Coordinates of C-alpha atoms and ligand atoms in Angstrom, one line a residue:
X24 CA 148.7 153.8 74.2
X25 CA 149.1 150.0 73.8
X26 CA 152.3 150.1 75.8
X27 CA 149.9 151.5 78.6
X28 CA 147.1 149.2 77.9
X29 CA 148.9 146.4 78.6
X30 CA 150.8 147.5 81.2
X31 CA 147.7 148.6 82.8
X32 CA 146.5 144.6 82.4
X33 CA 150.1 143.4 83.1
X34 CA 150.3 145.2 87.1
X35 CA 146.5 144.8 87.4
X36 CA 145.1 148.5 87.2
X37 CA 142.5 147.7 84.2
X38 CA 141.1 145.1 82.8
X39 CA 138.8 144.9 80.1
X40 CA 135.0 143.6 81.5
X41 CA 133.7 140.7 81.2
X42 CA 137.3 139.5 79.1
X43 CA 136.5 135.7 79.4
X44 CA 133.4 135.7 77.4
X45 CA 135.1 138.1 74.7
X46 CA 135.0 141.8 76.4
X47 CA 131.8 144.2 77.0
X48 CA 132.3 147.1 74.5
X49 CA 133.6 150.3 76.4
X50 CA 133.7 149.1 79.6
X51 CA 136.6 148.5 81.7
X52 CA 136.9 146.9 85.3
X53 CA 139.6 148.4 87.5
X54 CA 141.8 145.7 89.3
X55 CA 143.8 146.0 92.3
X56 CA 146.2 148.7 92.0
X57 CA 143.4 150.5 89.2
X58 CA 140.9 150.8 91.9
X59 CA 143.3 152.5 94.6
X60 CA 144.5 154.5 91.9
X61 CA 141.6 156.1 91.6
X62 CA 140.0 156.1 95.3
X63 CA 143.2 158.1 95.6
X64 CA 142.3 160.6 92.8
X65 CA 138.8 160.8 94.2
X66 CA 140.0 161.2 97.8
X67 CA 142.2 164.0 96.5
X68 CA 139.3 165.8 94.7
X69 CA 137.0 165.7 97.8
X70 CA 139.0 167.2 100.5
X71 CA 139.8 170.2 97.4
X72 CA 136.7 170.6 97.1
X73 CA 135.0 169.7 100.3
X74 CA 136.7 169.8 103.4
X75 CA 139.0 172.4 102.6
X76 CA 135.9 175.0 101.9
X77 CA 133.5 176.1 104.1
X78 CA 131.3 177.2 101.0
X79 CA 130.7 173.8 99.4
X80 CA 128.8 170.7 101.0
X81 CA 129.0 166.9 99.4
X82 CA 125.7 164.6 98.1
X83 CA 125.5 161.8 97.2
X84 CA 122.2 161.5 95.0
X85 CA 120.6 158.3 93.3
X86 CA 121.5 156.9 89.6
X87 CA 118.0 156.9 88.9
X88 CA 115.8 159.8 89.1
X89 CA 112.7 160.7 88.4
X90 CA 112.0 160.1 84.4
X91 CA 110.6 164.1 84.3
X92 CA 114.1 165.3 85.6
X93 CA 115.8 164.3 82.1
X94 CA 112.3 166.0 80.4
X95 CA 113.2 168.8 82.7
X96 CA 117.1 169.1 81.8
X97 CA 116.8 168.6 78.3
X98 CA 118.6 165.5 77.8
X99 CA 115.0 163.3 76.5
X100 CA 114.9 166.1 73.8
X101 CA 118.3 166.8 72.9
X102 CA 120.9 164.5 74.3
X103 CA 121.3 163.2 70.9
X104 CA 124.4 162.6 68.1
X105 CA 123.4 162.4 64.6
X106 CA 124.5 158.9 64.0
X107 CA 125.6 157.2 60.0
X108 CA 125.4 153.5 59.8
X109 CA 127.6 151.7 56.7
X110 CA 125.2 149.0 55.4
X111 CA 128.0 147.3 53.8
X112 CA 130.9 147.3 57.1
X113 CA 127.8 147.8 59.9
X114 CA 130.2 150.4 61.3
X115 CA 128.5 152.8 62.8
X116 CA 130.2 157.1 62.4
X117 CA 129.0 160.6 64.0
X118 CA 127.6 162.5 61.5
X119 CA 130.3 165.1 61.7
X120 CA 133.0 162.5 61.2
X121 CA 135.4 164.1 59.4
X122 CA 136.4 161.2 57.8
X123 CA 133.3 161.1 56.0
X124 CA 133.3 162.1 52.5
X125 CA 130.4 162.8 50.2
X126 CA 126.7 163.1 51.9
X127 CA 125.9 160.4 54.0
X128 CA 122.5 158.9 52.8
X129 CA 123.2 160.2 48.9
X130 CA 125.4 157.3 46.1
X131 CA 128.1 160.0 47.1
X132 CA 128.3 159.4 50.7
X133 CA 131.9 157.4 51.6
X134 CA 132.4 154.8 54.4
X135 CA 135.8 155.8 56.0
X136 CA 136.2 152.0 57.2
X137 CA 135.4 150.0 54.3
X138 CA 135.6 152.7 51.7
X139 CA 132.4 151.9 50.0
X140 CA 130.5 154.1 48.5
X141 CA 126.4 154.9 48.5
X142 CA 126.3 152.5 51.6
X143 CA 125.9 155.1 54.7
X144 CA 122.4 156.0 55.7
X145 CA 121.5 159.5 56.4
X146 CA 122.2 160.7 59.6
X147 CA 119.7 159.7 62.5
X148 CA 119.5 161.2 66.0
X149 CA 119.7 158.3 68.8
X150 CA 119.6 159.2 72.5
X151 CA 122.7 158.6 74.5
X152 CA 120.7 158.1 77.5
X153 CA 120.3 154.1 78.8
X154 CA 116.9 153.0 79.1
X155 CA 115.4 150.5 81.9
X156 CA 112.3 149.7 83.5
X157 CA 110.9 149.8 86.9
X158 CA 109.2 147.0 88.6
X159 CA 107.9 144.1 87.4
X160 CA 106.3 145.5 83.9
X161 CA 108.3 146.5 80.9
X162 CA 105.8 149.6 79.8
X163 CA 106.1 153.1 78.7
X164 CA 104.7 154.3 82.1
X165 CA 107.4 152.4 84.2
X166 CA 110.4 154.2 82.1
X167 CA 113.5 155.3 83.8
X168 CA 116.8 156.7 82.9
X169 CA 120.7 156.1 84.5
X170 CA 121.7 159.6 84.6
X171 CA 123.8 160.6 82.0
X172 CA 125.8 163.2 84.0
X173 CA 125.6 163.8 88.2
X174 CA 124.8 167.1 88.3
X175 CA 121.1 167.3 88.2
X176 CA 120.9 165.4 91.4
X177 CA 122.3 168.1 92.8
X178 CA 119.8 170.8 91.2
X179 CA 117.1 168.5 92.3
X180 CA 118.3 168.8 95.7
X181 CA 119.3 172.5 96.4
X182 CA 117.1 173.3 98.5
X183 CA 117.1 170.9 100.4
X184 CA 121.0 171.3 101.1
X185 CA 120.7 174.8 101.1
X186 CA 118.2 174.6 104.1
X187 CA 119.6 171.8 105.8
X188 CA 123.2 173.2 105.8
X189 CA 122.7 176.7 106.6
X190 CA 124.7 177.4 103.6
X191 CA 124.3 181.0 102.3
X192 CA 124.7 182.1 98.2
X193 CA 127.8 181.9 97.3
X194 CA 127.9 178.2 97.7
X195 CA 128.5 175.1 96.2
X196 CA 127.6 171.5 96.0
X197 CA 129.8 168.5 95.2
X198 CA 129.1 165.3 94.1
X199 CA 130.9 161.9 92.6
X200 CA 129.3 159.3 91.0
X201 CA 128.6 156.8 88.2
X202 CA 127.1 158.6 85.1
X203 CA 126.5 156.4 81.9
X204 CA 126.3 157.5 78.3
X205 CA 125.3 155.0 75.4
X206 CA 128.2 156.8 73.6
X207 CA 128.2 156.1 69.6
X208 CA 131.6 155.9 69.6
X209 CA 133.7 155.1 72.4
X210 CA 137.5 154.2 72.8
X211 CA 140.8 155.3 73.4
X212 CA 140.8 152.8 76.4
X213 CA 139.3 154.8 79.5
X214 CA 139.0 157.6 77.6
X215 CA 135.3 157.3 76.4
X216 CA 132.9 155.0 77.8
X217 CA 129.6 154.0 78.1
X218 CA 130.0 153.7 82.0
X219 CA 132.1 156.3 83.6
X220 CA 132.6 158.4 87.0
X221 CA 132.4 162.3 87.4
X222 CA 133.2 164.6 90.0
X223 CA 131.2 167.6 90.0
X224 CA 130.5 170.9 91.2
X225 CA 127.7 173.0 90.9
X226 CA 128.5 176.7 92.2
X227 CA 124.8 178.7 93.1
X228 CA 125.8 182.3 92.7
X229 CA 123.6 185.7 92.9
X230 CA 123.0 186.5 89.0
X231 CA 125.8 188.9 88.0
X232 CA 128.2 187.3 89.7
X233 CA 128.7 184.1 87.5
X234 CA 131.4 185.6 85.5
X235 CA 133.6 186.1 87.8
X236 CA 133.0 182.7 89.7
X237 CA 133.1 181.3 86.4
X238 CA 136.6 183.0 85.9
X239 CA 137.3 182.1 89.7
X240 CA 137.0 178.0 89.4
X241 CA 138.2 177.8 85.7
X242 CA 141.9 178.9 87.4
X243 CA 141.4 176.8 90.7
X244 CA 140.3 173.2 88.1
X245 CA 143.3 174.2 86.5
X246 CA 145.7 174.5 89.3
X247 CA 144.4 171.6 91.0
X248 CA 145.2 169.1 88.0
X249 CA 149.0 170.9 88.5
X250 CA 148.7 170.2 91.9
X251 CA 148.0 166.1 91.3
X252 CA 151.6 166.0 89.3
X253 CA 150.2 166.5 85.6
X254 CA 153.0 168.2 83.9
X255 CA 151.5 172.5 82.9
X256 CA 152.9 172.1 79.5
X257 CA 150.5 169.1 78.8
X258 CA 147.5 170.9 80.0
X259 CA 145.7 173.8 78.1
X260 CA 142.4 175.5 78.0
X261 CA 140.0 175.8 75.0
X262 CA 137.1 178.3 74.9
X263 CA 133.8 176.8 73.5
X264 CA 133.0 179.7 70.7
X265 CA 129.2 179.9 69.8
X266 CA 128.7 177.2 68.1
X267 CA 130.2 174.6 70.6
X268 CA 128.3 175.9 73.2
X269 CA 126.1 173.0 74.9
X270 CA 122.2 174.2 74.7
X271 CA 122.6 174.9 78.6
X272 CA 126.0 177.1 78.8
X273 CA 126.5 181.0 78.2
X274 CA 130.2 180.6 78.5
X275 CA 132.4 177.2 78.4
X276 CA 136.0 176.2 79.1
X277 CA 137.4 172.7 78.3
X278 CA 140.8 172.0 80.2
X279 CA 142.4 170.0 77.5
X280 CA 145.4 167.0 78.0
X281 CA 147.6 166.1 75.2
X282 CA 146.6 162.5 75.5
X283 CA 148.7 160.1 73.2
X284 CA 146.2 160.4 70.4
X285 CA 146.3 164.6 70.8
X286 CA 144.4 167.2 72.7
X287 CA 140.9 166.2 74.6
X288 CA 139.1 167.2 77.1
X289 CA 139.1 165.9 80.5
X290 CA 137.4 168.2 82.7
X291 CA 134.3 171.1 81.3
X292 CA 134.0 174.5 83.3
X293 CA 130.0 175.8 82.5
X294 CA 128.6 179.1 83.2
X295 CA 124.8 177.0 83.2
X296 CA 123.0 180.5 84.1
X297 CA 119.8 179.8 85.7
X298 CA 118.9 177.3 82.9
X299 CA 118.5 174.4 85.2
X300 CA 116.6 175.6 87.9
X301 CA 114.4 177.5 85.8
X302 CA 113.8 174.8 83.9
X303 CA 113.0 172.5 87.4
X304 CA 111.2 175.2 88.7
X305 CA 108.7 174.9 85.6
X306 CA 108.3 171.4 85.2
X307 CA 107.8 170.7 88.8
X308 CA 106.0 174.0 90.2
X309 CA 107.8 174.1 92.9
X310 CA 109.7 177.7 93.6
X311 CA 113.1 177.4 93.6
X312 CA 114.2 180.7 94.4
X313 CA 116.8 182.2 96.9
X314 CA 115.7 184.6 99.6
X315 CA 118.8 186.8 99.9
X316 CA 118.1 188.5 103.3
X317 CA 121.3 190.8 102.9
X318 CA 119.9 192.3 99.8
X319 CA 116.6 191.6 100.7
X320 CA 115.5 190.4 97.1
X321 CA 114.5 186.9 95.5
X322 CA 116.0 185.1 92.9
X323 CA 116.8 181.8 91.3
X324 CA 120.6 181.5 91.4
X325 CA 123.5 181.1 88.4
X326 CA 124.9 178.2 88.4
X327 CA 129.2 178.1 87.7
X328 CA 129.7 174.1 86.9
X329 CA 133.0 172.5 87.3
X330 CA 132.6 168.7 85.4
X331 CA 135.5 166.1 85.5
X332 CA 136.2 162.6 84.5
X333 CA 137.7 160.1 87.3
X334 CA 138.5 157.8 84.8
X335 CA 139.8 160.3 82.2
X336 CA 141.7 162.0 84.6
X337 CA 143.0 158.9 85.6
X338 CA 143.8 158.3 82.4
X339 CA 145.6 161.6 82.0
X340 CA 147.7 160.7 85.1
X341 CA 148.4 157.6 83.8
X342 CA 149.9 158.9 80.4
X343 CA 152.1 161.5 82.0
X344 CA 153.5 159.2 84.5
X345 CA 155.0 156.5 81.8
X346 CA 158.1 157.3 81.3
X347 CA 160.7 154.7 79.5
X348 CA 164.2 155.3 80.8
X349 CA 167.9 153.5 80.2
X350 CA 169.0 152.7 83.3
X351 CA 173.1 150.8 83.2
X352 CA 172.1 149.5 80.1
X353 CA 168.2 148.5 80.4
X354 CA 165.0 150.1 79.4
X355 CA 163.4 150.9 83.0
X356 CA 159.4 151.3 82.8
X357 CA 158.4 153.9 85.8
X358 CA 154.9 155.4 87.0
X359 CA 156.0 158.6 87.8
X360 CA 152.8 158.7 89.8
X361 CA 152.8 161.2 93.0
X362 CA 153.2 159.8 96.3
X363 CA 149.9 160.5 97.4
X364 CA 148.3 159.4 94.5
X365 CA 150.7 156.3 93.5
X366 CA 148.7 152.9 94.8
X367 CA 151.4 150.9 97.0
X368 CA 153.2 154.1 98.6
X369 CA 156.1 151.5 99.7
X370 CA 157.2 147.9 98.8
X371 CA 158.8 146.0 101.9
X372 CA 161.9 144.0 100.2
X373 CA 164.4 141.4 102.0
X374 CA 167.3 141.6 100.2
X375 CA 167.8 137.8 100.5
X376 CA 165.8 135.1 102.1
X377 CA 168.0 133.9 104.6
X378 CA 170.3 135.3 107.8
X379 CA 167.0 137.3 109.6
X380 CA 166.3 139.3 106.7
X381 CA 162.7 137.9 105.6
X382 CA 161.6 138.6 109.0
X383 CA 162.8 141.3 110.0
X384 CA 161.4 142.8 106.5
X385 CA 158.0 141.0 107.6
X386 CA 158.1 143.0 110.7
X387 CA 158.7 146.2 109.2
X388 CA 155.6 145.3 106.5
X389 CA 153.4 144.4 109.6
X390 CA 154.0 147.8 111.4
X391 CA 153.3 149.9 108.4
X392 CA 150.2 148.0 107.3
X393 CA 147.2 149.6 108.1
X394 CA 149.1 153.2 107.9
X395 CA 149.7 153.4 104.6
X396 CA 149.3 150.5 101.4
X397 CA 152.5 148.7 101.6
X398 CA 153.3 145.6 99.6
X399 CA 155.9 142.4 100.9
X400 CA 157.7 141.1 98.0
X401 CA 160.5 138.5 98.2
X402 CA 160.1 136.7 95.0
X403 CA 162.8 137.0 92.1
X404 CA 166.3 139.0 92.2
X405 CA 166.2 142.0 93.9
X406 CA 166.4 144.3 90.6
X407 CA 163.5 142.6 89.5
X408 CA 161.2 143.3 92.2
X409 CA 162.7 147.4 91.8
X410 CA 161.4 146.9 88.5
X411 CA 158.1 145.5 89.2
X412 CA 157.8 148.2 91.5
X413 CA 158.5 150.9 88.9
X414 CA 156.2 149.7 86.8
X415 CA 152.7 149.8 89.4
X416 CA 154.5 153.5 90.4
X417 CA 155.2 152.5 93.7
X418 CA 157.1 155.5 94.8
X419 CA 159.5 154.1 97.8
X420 CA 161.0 150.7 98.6
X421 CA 162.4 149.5 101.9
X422 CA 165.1 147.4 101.3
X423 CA 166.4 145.2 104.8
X424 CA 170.0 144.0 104.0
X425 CA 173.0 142.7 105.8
X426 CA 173.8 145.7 107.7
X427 CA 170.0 146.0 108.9
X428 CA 170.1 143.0 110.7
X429 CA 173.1 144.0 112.9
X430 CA 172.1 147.5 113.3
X431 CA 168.4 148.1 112.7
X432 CA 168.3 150.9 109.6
X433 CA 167.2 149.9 105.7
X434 CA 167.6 151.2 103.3
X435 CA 165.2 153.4 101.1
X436 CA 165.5 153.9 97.1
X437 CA 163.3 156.3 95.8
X438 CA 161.5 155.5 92.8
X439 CA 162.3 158.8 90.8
X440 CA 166.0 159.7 91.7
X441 CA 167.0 156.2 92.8
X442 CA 168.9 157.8 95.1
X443 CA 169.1 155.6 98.7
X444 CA 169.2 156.6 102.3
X445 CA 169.7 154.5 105.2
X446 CA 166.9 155.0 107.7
X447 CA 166.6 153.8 111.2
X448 CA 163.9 150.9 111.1
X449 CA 161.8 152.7 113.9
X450 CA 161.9 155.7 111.8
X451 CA 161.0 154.5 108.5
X452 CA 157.5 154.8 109.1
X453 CA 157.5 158.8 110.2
X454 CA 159.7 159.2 107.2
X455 CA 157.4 157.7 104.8
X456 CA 154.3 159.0 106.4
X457 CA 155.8 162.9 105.6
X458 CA 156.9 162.3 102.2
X459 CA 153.2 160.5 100.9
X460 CA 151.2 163.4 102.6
X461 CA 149.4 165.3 99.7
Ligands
ATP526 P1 132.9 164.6 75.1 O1 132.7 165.7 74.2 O2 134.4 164.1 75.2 O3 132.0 163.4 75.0 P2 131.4 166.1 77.0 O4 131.7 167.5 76.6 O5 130.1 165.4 76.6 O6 132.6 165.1 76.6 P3 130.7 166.7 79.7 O7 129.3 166.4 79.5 O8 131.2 168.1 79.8 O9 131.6 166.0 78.5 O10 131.3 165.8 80.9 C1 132.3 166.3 81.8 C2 133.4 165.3 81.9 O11 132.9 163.9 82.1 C3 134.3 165.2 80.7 O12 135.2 166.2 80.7 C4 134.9 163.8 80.9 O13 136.0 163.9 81.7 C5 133.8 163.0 81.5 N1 133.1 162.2 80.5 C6 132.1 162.6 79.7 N2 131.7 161.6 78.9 C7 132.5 160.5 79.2 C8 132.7 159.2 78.7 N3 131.8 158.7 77.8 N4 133.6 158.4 79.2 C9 134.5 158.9 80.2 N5 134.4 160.1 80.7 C10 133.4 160.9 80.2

């Protein structure tokens, strides 16, 4: 992980926010090559589950919602941790750490950081939601919430879709956003925040069905994160047994990534049953059932949930693309990031600066900018700049040398094989353009 880290800060994916004045806990800025990274990743997961269906439509609700929604959902009530506090360290622990031994709150109770013993309070619930205020007054009345997860925007708003959209049940509704959780204990980098991104999917199904749609989209999350490059073996599913289950969900899958510090969850597949809607439907007394005109009965749909992390998945892509290689002698670093999803998809390099090369290879840069992100680099030996390349996972690089001069081809090394074919200049950009499609 800190090899990552800092190459993250090194090529300008991450950096941590707000560094100069000492870092904002948990929350991390994405820099140049970060921030396509992920567009990339989102991009990806919005033509899946978009534009290639004709049985899913996209929203894009607000952060803030009305304060009765989170009543509504539960997450007022009972998005809470049980939280232990060291009086001695002031590190704070979830209840459940397993590190903990003894009874928290009792002379027994042991702090796993500073090892004291009798100093831990009892466990205390403490909302993960963030709190804020609108207008001008700071009073209970003017409370609102940044939603803690997207999806009940897009309860809120079924109807609405429904209706507007012509959409019939089965269908679905997709959504990416900021969600923010005042996490008790975050880390692992981008792993756990306290500002984050999701992507989610909120299946409506006719009750009876959710099983199978549940069964459906576990198998489709799964061989989409295949699809992005993530190697199978790293990848698993875990069933939630009963007493995992979140208050919401009859039936729960995690898909699971051997990250560097072990297995985690990066992306949540929830049979929700009709325990949103119902719940909206109460709280606001507005029906919110489906007239199904084929089977000419009302209901309020199932709901099938898929839930993943931009960031985490991002992270997930990140730690299966390092790889650490000896290449004649060196260590190489490399992003083994796919094409589609790798940042610069081709670095533009003269092989010297001198005897047309520069601008010839500033010709060839001009012509592909604007198609595709390409990046001029003439700075350093020309091993160097491969290497720099390697590291920010820039899949191709266009080298213009001697021969290109007198007879208009380039060469292009590939990232993964190293292997180098001479392309026609002219051609270079139809030959890049097929091998960075998704
Ligand atoms: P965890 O148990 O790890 O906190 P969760 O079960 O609460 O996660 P869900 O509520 O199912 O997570 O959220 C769905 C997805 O959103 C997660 O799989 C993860 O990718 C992402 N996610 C949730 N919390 C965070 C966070 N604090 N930081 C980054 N990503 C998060």
């Amino acid at each position: 992980m800190d090899k990552l880290v800092s190459l993250c800060k090194r090529r300008g994916f991450i950096f941590q926010s707000s560094e100069i004045y000492g870092g904002l806990g948990s929350v991390w800025d994405y820099g140049p090559l970060g921030v396509e990274l992920k567009k990339n990743l989102k991009d990806r997961w919005w033509r899946a589950m978009v534009h290639a269906r004709d049985d899913i439509e996209g929203l894009d609700a607000g952060i803030l919602m009305h304060p009765r929604v989170w009543e509504a959902s539960g997450h007022v009530a009972g998005f809470t941790d049980p939280l232990v506090d060291c009086k001695q360290c002031k590190q704070r622990f979830r209840g459940d750490d397993p590190r903990i031994k003894g009874t928290p709150g009792q002379s027994d109770g042991q702090c796993p950081a500073c090892g004291s013993r009798g100093t831990l309070t009892a466990p205390r619930l403490f909302n993960l939601m963030f709190k804020t205020f609108m207008g001008p007054v700071e009073e209970d009345a003017a409370v609102v919430y940044l939603r803690p997860e997207t999806a009940q925007g897009i309860y809120v708003n079924y109807l609405n879709v429904l209706q507007a959209s012509r959409q019939k049940i089965p269908f679905g509704i997709a959504q990416i956003g900021k969600a923010f959780r005042n996490e008790i204990t975050p880390g692992n980098f981008i792993f756990r925040t306290r500002e984050f991104e999701q992507m989610e999917m909120q299946f409506f199904v006719r009750p009876g069905t959710d099983v199978e749609w549940f069964e459906f989209w576990r198998h489709e999350r799964m061989a989409w994160h295949v699809a992005l490059g993530i190697r199978p073996e790293r990848m698993r599913f875990h069933q939630h047994g009963p007493d995992e289950l979140a208050h919401y969900a009859k039936a729960a899958y995690d898909i699971e990534y051997e990250f560097p510090f072990g297995w985690n969850e990066f992306e949540g597949i929830h049979d929700r049953t009709d325990f949103d809607l119902t719940r909206h439907q109460q709280a606001s007394g507005k029906k919110l059932e489906y007239f199904d005109q084929e089977r000419n009965e009302r209901y309020l749909p199932y709901v099938v949930e898929t839930s993943v992390g931009a960031d985490r998945t991002a992270l997930a892509l990140l730690c299966d693309a390092y790889h650490e290689e000896q290449v004649e002698g060196e260590t190489r670093v490399v992003l083994r990031l796919a094409p589609s999803l790798a940042p610069i998809k081709a670095a533009v390099l003269p092989l010297v600066n001198r005897e047309g090369m520069p601008e010839m290879a500033k010709r060839i840069h001009d012509d592909l900018r604007g198609r595709l992100t390409v990046f001029f680099d003439d700075g350093g030996s020309i091993g160097r700049r491969y290497r720099r390349q390697d590291e920010a996972g820039t899949p191709f690089a266009i080298t213009v040398d001697g021969q290109s001069v007198q007879d208009g081809t380039v060469t292009v090394r590939q990232r993964d094989t190293l292997v180098q074919d001479r392309v026609s200049a002219d051609a270079v950009a139809a030959w890049l353009a097929e091998r960075v499609a998704p």
